[in-house]
CSV table of C-alpha atoms in Angstrom, one decimal:
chain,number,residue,atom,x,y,z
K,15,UNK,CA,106.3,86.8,88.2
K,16,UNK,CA,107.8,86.5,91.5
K,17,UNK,CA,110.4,83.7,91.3
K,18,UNK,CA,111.6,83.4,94.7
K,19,UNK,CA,111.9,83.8,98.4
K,20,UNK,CA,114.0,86.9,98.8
K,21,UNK,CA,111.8,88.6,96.0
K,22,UNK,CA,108.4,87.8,97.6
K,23,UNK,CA,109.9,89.8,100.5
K,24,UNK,CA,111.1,92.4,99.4
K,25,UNK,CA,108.1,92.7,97.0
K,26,UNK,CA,105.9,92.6,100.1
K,27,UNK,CA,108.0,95.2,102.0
K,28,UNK,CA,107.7,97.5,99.1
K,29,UNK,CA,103.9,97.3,99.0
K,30,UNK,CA,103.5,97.6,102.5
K,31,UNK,CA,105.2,101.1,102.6
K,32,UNK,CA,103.1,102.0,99.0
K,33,UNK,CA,100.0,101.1,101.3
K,34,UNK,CA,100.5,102.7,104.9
K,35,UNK,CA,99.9,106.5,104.1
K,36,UNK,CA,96.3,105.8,102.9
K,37,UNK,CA,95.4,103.1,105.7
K,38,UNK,CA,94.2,105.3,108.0
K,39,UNK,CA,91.9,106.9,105.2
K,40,UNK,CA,90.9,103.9,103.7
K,41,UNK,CA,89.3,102.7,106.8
K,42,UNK,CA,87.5,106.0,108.2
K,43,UNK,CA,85.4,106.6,105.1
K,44,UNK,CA,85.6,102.3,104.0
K,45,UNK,CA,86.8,103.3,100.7
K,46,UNK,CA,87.6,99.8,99.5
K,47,UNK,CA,91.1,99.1,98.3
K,48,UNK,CA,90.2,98.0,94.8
K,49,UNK,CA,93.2,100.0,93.7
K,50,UNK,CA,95.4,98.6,95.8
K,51,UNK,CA,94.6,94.9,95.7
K,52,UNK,CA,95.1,95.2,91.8
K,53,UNK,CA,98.4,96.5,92.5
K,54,UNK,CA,98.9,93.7,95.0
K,55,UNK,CA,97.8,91.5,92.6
K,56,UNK,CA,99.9,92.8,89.7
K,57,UNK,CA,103.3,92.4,91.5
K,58,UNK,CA,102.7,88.6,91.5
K,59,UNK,CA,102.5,88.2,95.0
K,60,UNK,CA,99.2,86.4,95.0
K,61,UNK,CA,100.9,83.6,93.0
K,62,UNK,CA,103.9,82.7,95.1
K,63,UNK,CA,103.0,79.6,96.7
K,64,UNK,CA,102.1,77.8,93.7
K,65,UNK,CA,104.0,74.9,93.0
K,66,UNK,CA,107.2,74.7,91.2
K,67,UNK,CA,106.2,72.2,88.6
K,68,UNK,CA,103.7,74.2,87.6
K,69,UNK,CA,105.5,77.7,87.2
K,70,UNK,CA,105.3,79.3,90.9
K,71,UNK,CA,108.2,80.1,93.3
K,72,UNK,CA,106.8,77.3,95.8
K,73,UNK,CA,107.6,80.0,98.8
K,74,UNK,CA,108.1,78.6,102.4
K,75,UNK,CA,106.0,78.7,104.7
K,76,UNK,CA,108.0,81.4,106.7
K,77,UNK,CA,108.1,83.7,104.0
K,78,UNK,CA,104.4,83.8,103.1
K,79,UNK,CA,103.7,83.9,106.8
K,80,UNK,CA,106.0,87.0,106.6
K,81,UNK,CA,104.1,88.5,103.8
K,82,UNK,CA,100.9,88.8,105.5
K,83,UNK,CA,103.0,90.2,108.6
K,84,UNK,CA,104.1,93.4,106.7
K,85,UNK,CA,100.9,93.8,104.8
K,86,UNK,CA,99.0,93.7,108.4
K,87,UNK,CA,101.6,96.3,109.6
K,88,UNK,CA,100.5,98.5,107.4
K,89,UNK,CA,96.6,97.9,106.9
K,90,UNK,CA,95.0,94.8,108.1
K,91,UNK,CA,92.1,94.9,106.0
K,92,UNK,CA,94.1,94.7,102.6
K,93,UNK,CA,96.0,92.1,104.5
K,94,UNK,CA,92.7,90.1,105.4
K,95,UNK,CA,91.6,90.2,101.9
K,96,UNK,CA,93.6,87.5,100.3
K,97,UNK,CA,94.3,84.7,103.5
K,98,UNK,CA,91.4,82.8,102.0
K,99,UNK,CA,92.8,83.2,98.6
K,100,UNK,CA,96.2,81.5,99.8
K,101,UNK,CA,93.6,78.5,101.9
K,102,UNK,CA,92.2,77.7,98.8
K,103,UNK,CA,95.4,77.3,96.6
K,104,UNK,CA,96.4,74.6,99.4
K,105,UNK,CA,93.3,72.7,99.1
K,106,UNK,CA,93.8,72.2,95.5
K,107,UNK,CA,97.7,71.3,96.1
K,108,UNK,CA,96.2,68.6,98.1
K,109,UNK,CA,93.2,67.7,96.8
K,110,UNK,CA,93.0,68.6,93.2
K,111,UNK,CA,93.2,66.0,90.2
K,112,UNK,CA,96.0,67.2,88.0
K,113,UNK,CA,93.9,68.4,85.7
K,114,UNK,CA,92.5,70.8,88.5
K,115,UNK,CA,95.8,71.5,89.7
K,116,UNK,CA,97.0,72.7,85.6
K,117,UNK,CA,93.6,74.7,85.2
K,118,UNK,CA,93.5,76.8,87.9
K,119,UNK,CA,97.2,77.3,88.7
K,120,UNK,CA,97.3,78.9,85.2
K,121,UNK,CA,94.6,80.9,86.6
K,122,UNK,CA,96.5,81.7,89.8
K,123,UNK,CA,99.4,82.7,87.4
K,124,UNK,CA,97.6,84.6,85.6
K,125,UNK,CA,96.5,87.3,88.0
K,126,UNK,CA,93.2,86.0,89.1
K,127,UNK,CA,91.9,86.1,92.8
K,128,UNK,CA,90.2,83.3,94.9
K,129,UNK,CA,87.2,84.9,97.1
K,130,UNK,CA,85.6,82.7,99.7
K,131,UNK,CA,82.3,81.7,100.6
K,132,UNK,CA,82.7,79.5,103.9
K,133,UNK,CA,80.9,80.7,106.9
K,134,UNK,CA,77.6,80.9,107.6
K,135,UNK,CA,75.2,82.6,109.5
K,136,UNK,CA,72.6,81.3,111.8
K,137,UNK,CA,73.5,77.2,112.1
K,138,UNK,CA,74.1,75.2,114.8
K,139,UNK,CA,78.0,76.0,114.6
K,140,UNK,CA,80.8,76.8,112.5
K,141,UNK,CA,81.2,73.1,111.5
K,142,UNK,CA,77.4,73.1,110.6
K,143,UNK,CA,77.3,73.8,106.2
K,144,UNK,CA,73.7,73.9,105.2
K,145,UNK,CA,74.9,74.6,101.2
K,146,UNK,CA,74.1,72.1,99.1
K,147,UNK,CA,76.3,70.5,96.0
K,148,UNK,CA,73.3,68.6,93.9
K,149,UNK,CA,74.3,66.3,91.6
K,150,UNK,CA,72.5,66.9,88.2
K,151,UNK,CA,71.8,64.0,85.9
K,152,UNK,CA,74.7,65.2,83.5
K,153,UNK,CA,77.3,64.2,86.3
K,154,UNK,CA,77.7,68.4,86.8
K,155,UNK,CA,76.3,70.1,90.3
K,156,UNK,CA,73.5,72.5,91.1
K,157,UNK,CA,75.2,74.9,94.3
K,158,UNK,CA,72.6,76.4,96.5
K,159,UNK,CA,73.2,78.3,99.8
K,160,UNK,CA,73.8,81.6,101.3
K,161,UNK,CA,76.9,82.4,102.9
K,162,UNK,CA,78.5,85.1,105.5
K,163,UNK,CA,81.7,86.6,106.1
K,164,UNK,CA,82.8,86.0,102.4
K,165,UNK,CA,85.9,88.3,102.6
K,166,UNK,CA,87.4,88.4,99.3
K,167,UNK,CA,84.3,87.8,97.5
K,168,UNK,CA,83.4,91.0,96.3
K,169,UNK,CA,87.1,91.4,94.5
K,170,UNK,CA,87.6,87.7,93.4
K,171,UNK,CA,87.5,86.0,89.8
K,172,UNK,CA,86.2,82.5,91.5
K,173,UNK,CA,84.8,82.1,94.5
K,174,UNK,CA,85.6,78.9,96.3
K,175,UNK,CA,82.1,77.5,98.2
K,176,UNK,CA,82.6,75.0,101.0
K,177,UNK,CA,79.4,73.0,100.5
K,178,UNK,CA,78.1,69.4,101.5
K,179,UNK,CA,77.4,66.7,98.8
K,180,UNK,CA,74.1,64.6,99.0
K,181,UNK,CA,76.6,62.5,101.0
K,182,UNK,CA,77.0,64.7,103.4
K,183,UNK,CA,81.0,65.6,102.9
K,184,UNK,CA,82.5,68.6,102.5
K,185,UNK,CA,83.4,69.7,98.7
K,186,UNK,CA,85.0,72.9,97.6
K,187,UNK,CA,83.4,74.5,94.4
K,188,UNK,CA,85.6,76.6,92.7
K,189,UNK,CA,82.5,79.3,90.9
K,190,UNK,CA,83.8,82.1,88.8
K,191,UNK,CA,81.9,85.3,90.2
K,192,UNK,CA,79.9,86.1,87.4
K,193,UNK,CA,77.4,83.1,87.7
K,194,UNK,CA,74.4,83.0,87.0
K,195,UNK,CA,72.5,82.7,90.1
K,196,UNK,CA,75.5,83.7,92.2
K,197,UNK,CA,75.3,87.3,93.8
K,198,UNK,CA,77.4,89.1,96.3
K,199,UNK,CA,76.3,91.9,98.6
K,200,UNK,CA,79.0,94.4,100.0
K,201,UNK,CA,76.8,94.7,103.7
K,202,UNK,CA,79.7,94.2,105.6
K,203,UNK,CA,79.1,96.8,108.7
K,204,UNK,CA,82.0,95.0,110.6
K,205,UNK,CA,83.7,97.5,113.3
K,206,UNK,CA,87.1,96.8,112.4
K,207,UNK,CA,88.7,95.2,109.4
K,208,UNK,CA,85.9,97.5,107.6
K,209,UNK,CA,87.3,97.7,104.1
K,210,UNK,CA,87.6,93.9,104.0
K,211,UNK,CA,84.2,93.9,102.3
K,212,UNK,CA,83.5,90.7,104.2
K,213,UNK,CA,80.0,90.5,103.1
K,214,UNK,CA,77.0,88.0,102.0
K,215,UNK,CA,77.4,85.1,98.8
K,216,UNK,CA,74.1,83.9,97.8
K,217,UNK,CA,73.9,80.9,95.6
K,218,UNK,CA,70.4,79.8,93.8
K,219,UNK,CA,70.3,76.7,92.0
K,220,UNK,CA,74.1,77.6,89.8
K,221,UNK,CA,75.5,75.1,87.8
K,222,UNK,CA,78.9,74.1,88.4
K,223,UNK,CA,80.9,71.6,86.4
K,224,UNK,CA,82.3,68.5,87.8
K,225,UNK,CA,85.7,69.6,87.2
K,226,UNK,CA,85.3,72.6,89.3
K,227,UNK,CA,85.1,70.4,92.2
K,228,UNK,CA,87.6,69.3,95.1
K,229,UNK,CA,86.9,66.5,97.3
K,230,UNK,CA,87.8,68.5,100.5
K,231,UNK,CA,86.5,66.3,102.9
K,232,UNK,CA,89.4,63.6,101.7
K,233,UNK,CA,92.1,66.2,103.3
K,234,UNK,CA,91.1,65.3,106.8
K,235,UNK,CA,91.5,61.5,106.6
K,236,UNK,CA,95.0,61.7,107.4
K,237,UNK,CA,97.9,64.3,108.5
K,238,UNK,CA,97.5,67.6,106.9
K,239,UNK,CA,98.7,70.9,107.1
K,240,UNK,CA,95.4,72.6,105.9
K,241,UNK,CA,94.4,74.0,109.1
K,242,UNK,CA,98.3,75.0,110.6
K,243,UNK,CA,98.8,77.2,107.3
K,244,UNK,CA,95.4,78.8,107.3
K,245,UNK,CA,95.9,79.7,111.0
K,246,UNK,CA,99.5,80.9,110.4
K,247,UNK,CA,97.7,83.5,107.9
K,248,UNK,CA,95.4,84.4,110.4
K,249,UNK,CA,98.5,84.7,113.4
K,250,UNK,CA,100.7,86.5,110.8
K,251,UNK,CA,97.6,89.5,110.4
K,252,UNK,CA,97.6,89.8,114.2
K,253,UNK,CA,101.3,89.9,115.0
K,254,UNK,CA,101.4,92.8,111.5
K,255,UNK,CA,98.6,94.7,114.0
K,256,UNK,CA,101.1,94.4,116.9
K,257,UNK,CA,103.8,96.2,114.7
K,258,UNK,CA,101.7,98.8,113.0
K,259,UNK,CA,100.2,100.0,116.2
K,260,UNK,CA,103.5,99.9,117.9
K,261,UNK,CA,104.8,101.6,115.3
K,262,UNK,CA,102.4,104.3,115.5
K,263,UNK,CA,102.4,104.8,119.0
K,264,UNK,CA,106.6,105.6,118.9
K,265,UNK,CA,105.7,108.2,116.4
K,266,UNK,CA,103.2,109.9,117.6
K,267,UNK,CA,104.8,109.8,121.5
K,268,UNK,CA,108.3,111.3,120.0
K,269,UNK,CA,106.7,113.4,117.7
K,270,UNK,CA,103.3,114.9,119.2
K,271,UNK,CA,102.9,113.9,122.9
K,272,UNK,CA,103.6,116.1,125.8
K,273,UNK,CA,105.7,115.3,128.7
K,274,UNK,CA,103.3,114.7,131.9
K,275,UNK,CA,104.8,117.8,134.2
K,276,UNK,CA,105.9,115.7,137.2
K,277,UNK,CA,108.5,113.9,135.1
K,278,UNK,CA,110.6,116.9,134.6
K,279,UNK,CA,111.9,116.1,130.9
K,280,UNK,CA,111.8,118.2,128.3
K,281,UNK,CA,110.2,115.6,125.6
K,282,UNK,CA,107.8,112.8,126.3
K,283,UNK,CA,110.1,110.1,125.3
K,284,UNK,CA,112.5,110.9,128.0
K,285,UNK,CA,110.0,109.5,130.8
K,286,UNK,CA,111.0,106.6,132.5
K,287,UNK,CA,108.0,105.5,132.8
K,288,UNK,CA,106.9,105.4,129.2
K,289,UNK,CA,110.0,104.0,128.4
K,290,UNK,CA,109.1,101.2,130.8
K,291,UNK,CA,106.0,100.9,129.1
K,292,UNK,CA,107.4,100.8,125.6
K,293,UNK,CA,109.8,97.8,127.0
K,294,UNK,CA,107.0,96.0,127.9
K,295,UNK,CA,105.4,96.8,124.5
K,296,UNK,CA,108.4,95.5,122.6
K,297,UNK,CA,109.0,92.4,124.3
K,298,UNK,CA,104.9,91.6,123.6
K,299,UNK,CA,105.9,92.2,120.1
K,300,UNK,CA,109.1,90.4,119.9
K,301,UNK,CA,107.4,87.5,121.3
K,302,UNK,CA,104.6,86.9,118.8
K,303,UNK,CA,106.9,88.0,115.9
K,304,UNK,CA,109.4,85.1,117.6
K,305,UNK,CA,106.2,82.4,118.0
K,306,UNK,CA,105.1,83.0,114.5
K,307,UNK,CA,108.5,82.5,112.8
K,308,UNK,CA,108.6,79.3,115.2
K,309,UNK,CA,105.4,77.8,114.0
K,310,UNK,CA,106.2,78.8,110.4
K,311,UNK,CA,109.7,77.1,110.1
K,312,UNK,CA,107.2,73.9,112.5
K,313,UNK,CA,104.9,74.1,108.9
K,314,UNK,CA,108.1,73.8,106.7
K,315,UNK,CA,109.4,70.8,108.5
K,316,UNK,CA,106.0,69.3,108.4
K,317,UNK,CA,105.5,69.9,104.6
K,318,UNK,CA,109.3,68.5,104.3
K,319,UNK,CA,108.4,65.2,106.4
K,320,UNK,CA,104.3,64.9,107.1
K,321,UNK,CA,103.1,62.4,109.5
K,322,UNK,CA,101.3,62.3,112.3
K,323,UNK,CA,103.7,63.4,114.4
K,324,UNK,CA,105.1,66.7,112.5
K,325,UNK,CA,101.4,67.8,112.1
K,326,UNK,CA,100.5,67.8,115.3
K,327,UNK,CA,103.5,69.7,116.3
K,328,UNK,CA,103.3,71.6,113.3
K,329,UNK,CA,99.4,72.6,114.3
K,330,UNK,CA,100.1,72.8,118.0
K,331,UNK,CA,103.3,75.5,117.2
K,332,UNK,CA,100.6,77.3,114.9
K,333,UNK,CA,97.8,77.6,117.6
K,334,UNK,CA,100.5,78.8,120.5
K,335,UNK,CA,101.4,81.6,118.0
K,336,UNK,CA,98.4,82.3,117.4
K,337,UNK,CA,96.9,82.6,121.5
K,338,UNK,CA,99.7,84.8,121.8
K,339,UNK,CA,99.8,87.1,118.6
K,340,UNK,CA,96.0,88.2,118.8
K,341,UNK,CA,96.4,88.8,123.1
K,342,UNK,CA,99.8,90.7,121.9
K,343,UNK,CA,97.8,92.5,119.3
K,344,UNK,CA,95.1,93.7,121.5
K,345,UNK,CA,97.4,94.7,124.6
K,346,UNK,CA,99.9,96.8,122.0
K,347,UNK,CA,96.4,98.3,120.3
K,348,UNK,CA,94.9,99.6,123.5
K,349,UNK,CA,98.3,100.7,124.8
K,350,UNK,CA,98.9,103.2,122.2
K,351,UNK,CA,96.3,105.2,123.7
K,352,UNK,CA,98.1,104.7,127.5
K,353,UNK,CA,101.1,105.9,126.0
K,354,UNK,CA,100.4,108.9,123.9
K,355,UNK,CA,98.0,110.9,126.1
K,356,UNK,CA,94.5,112.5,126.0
K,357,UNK,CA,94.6,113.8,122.3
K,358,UNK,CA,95.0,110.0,120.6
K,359,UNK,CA,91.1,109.5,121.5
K,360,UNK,CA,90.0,112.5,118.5
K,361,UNK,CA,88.2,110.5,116.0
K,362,UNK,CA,90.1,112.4,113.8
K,363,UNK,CA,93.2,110.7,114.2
K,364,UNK,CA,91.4,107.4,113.7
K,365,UNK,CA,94.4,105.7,115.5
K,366,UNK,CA,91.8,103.3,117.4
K,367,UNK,CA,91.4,101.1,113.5
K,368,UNK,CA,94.3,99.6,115.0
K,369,UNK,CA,92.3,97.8,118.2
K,370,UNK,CA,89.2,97.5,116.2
K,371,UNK,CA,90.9,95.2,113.5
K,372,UNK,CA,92.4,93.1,116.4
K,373,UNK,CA,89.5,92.9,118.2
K,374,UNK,CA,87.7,92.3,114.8
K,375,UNK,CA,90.5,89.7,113.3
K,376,UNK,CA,90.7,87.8,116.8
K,377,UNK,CA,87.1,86.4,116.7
K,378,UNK,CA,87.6,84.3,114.0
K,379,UNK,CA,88.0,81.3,116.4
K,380,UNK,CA,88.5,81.5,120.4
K,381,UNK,CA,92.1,81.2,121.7
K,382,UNK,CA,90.8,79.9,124.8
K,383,UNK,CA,90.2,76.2,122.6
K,384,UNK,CA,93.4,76.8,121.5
K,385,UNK,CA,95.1,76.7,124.9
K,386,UNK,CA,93.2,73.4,125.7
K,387,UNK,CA,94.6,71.5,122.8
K,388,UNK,CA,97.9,72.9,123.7
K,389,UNK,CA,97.6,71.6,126.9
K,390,UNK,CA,96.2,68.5,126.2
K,391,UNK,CA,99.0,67.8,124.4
K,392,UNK,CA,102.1,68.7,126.3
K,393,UNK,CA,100.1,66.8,129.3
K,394,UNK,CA,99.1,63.6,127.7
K,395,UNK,CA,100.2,63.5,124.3
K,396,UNK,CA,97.0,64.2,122.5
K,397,UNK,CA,97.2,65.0,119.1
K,398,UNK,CA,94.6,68.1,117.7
K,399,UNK,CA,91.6,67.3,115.8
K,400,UNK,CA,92.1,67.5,112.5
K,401,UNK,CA,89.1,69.9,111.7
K,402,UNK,CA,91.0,72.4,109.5
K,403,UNK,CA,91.1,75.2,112.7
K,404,UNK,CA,94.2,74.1,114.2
């Protein structure tokens, strides 16, 4: 059990240097971290934002949000894997009966995973759920859909499912992975973020209690923060990219690359001009590690004091950190090949993982909607939609 701030740090800063050496490994011959996320798991780590009544150290937002920063530093994918497992814990903090709430924190507790089975394929839009929550003549649900992207769902006890009622509102069904009439296929063939197993959740006709079921829809009918700390996950992941490919791109310029001949220096890292560069790197990445610490400590005020107001500026803080940390990530990324010279490109090295899971991790949702909310709102005062993206 992790019992506080300071300890979910330093627990996270420990894992991150137990999971670095075999990153690189991991992702050129997709040998999923199964190891390695029970090892994440058994620290305790998983658990940390669960509420204080009910046993958890209640971590702040800036800490969690630094959590995911030092796992992505060292490999994005195992960072990935549990951001939805964190999204759903905060939909039962605000939308779970207490009963809900005492179940499945204990379960949280206890060492098991959330999965996720959200997106799907071929609809309209991302907003368009086609899976269906029947209500059967017992007052439990028949779950039926197929689902996409489901990272998490090949390593998770339950699997949350984001489904529509015969109402039409969104519901979150909590389905433990072994269901009958629940399958999940590992055909993930992402280029980046390949060991995140982010595959297919098929659903046919399964049964799923009543009291396995959140009314999410209710969380958008006034402020929340649902959307702001899922994002902060996903901004965290991108600003860990930054550092792990800056990180690698110091090493392998002091250690491996040669000096280009006109400069006359002995060493590579004498050049002016790389050292320019690697000023310019630095202030990218002190600039989204800066925005994200920002928009976390804009969550924790929200949280402390939520209204209209604080979301919105707790959201708008989010989706600047966010614009900046995956443009940062991808800049950094493809620099560490400007840097370090001809010999970075061998496949080999497999030093591009590093732009492929930013270019990967920053389609999840366009920056370019971000900036217009942003904008809309320092210009006229208009608060963000409260769609769970922001």
């Amino acid at each position: 059990m992790i019992r506080d701030d300071a300890e979910a740090l330093r627990t996270a800063a420990g894992l991150a240097e137990e999971f670095r050496p075999g990153a690189c490994g991991r992702d050129a011959w997709r040998e999923l971290p199964r190891a390695e996320l029970d090892r994440l798991t058994a620290t305790g780590l998983l658990a940390v934002t669960v509420p204080a009544e009910h046993g958890g150290a209640d971590v702040s937002a800036v800490t969690l949000a630094e959590v995911f920063r030092l796992l992505a530093s060292a490999d994005a994918s195992l960072a990935q894997i549990p951001q939805s497992h964190f999204a759903y814990v905060n939909v039962l903090r605000q939308q779970g009966s207490p009963e809900q709430q005492a179940f499945f924190f204990a379960e949280v507790l206890a060492g098991r995973r959330f999965g996720n089975a959200q997106s799907e394929a071929g609809t309209k839009h991302l907003q368009d759920i086609r899976t269906r929550l029947i209500t059967a003549e017992d007052g439990s649900y028949r779950l039926t859909g197929v689902k996409s992207y489901s990272t998490g769902a090949l390593f998770a006890d339950w699997i949350p499912v984001l489904a529509r009622a015969e109402d039409d509102l969104l519901h979150v069904a909590y389905v433990p992975a072994d269901a009958p009439g629940l399958t999940v296929t590992d055909d993930w063939d992402g280029m980046g973020q390949r060991t995140t197993a982010s595959g297919t959740v098929e659903l046919t006709d399964v049964a799923v209690p009543a009291a396995h079921v959140v009314p999410h829809h209710l969380t958008f009918t006034g402020p929340q923060l649902h959307g702001a700390i899922a994002q902060l996950l996903h901004t965290a992941i991108d600003a860990g990219i930054a550092a792990g490919a800056l990180a690698e791109a110091v090493e392998f310029v002091t250690t491996r690359s040669r000096p280009w001949f006109e400069s006359g220096f002995e060493s590579a890292a004498e050049d002016p001009l790389l050292i320019q560069r690697f000023g310019e790197l630095a202030v990218r990445h002190r600039a989204a590690d800066a925005l994200l610490a920002a928009a976390a400590r804009a969550v924790d005020a929200a949280r402390a004091g939520l209204d209209d107001d604080s979301a919105a500026e707790a959201s708008i803080a989010v989706a600047a950190a966010k614009a900046y940390a995956g443009s940062a990530a991808l800049e950094i990324a493809d620099a560490l090949f400007e840097v370090s010279g001809t010999r970075a490109a061998l496949d080999s090295l497999n030093l591009h993982r590093h732009w492929r899971d930013a270019r990967t991790h920053t389609l999840h949702d366009p920056a370019r909607w971000k900036i217009q909310h942003i904008g809309r709102y320092v210009l006229n005062g208009t608060r963000p939609p409260r769609h769970g993206l922001l």
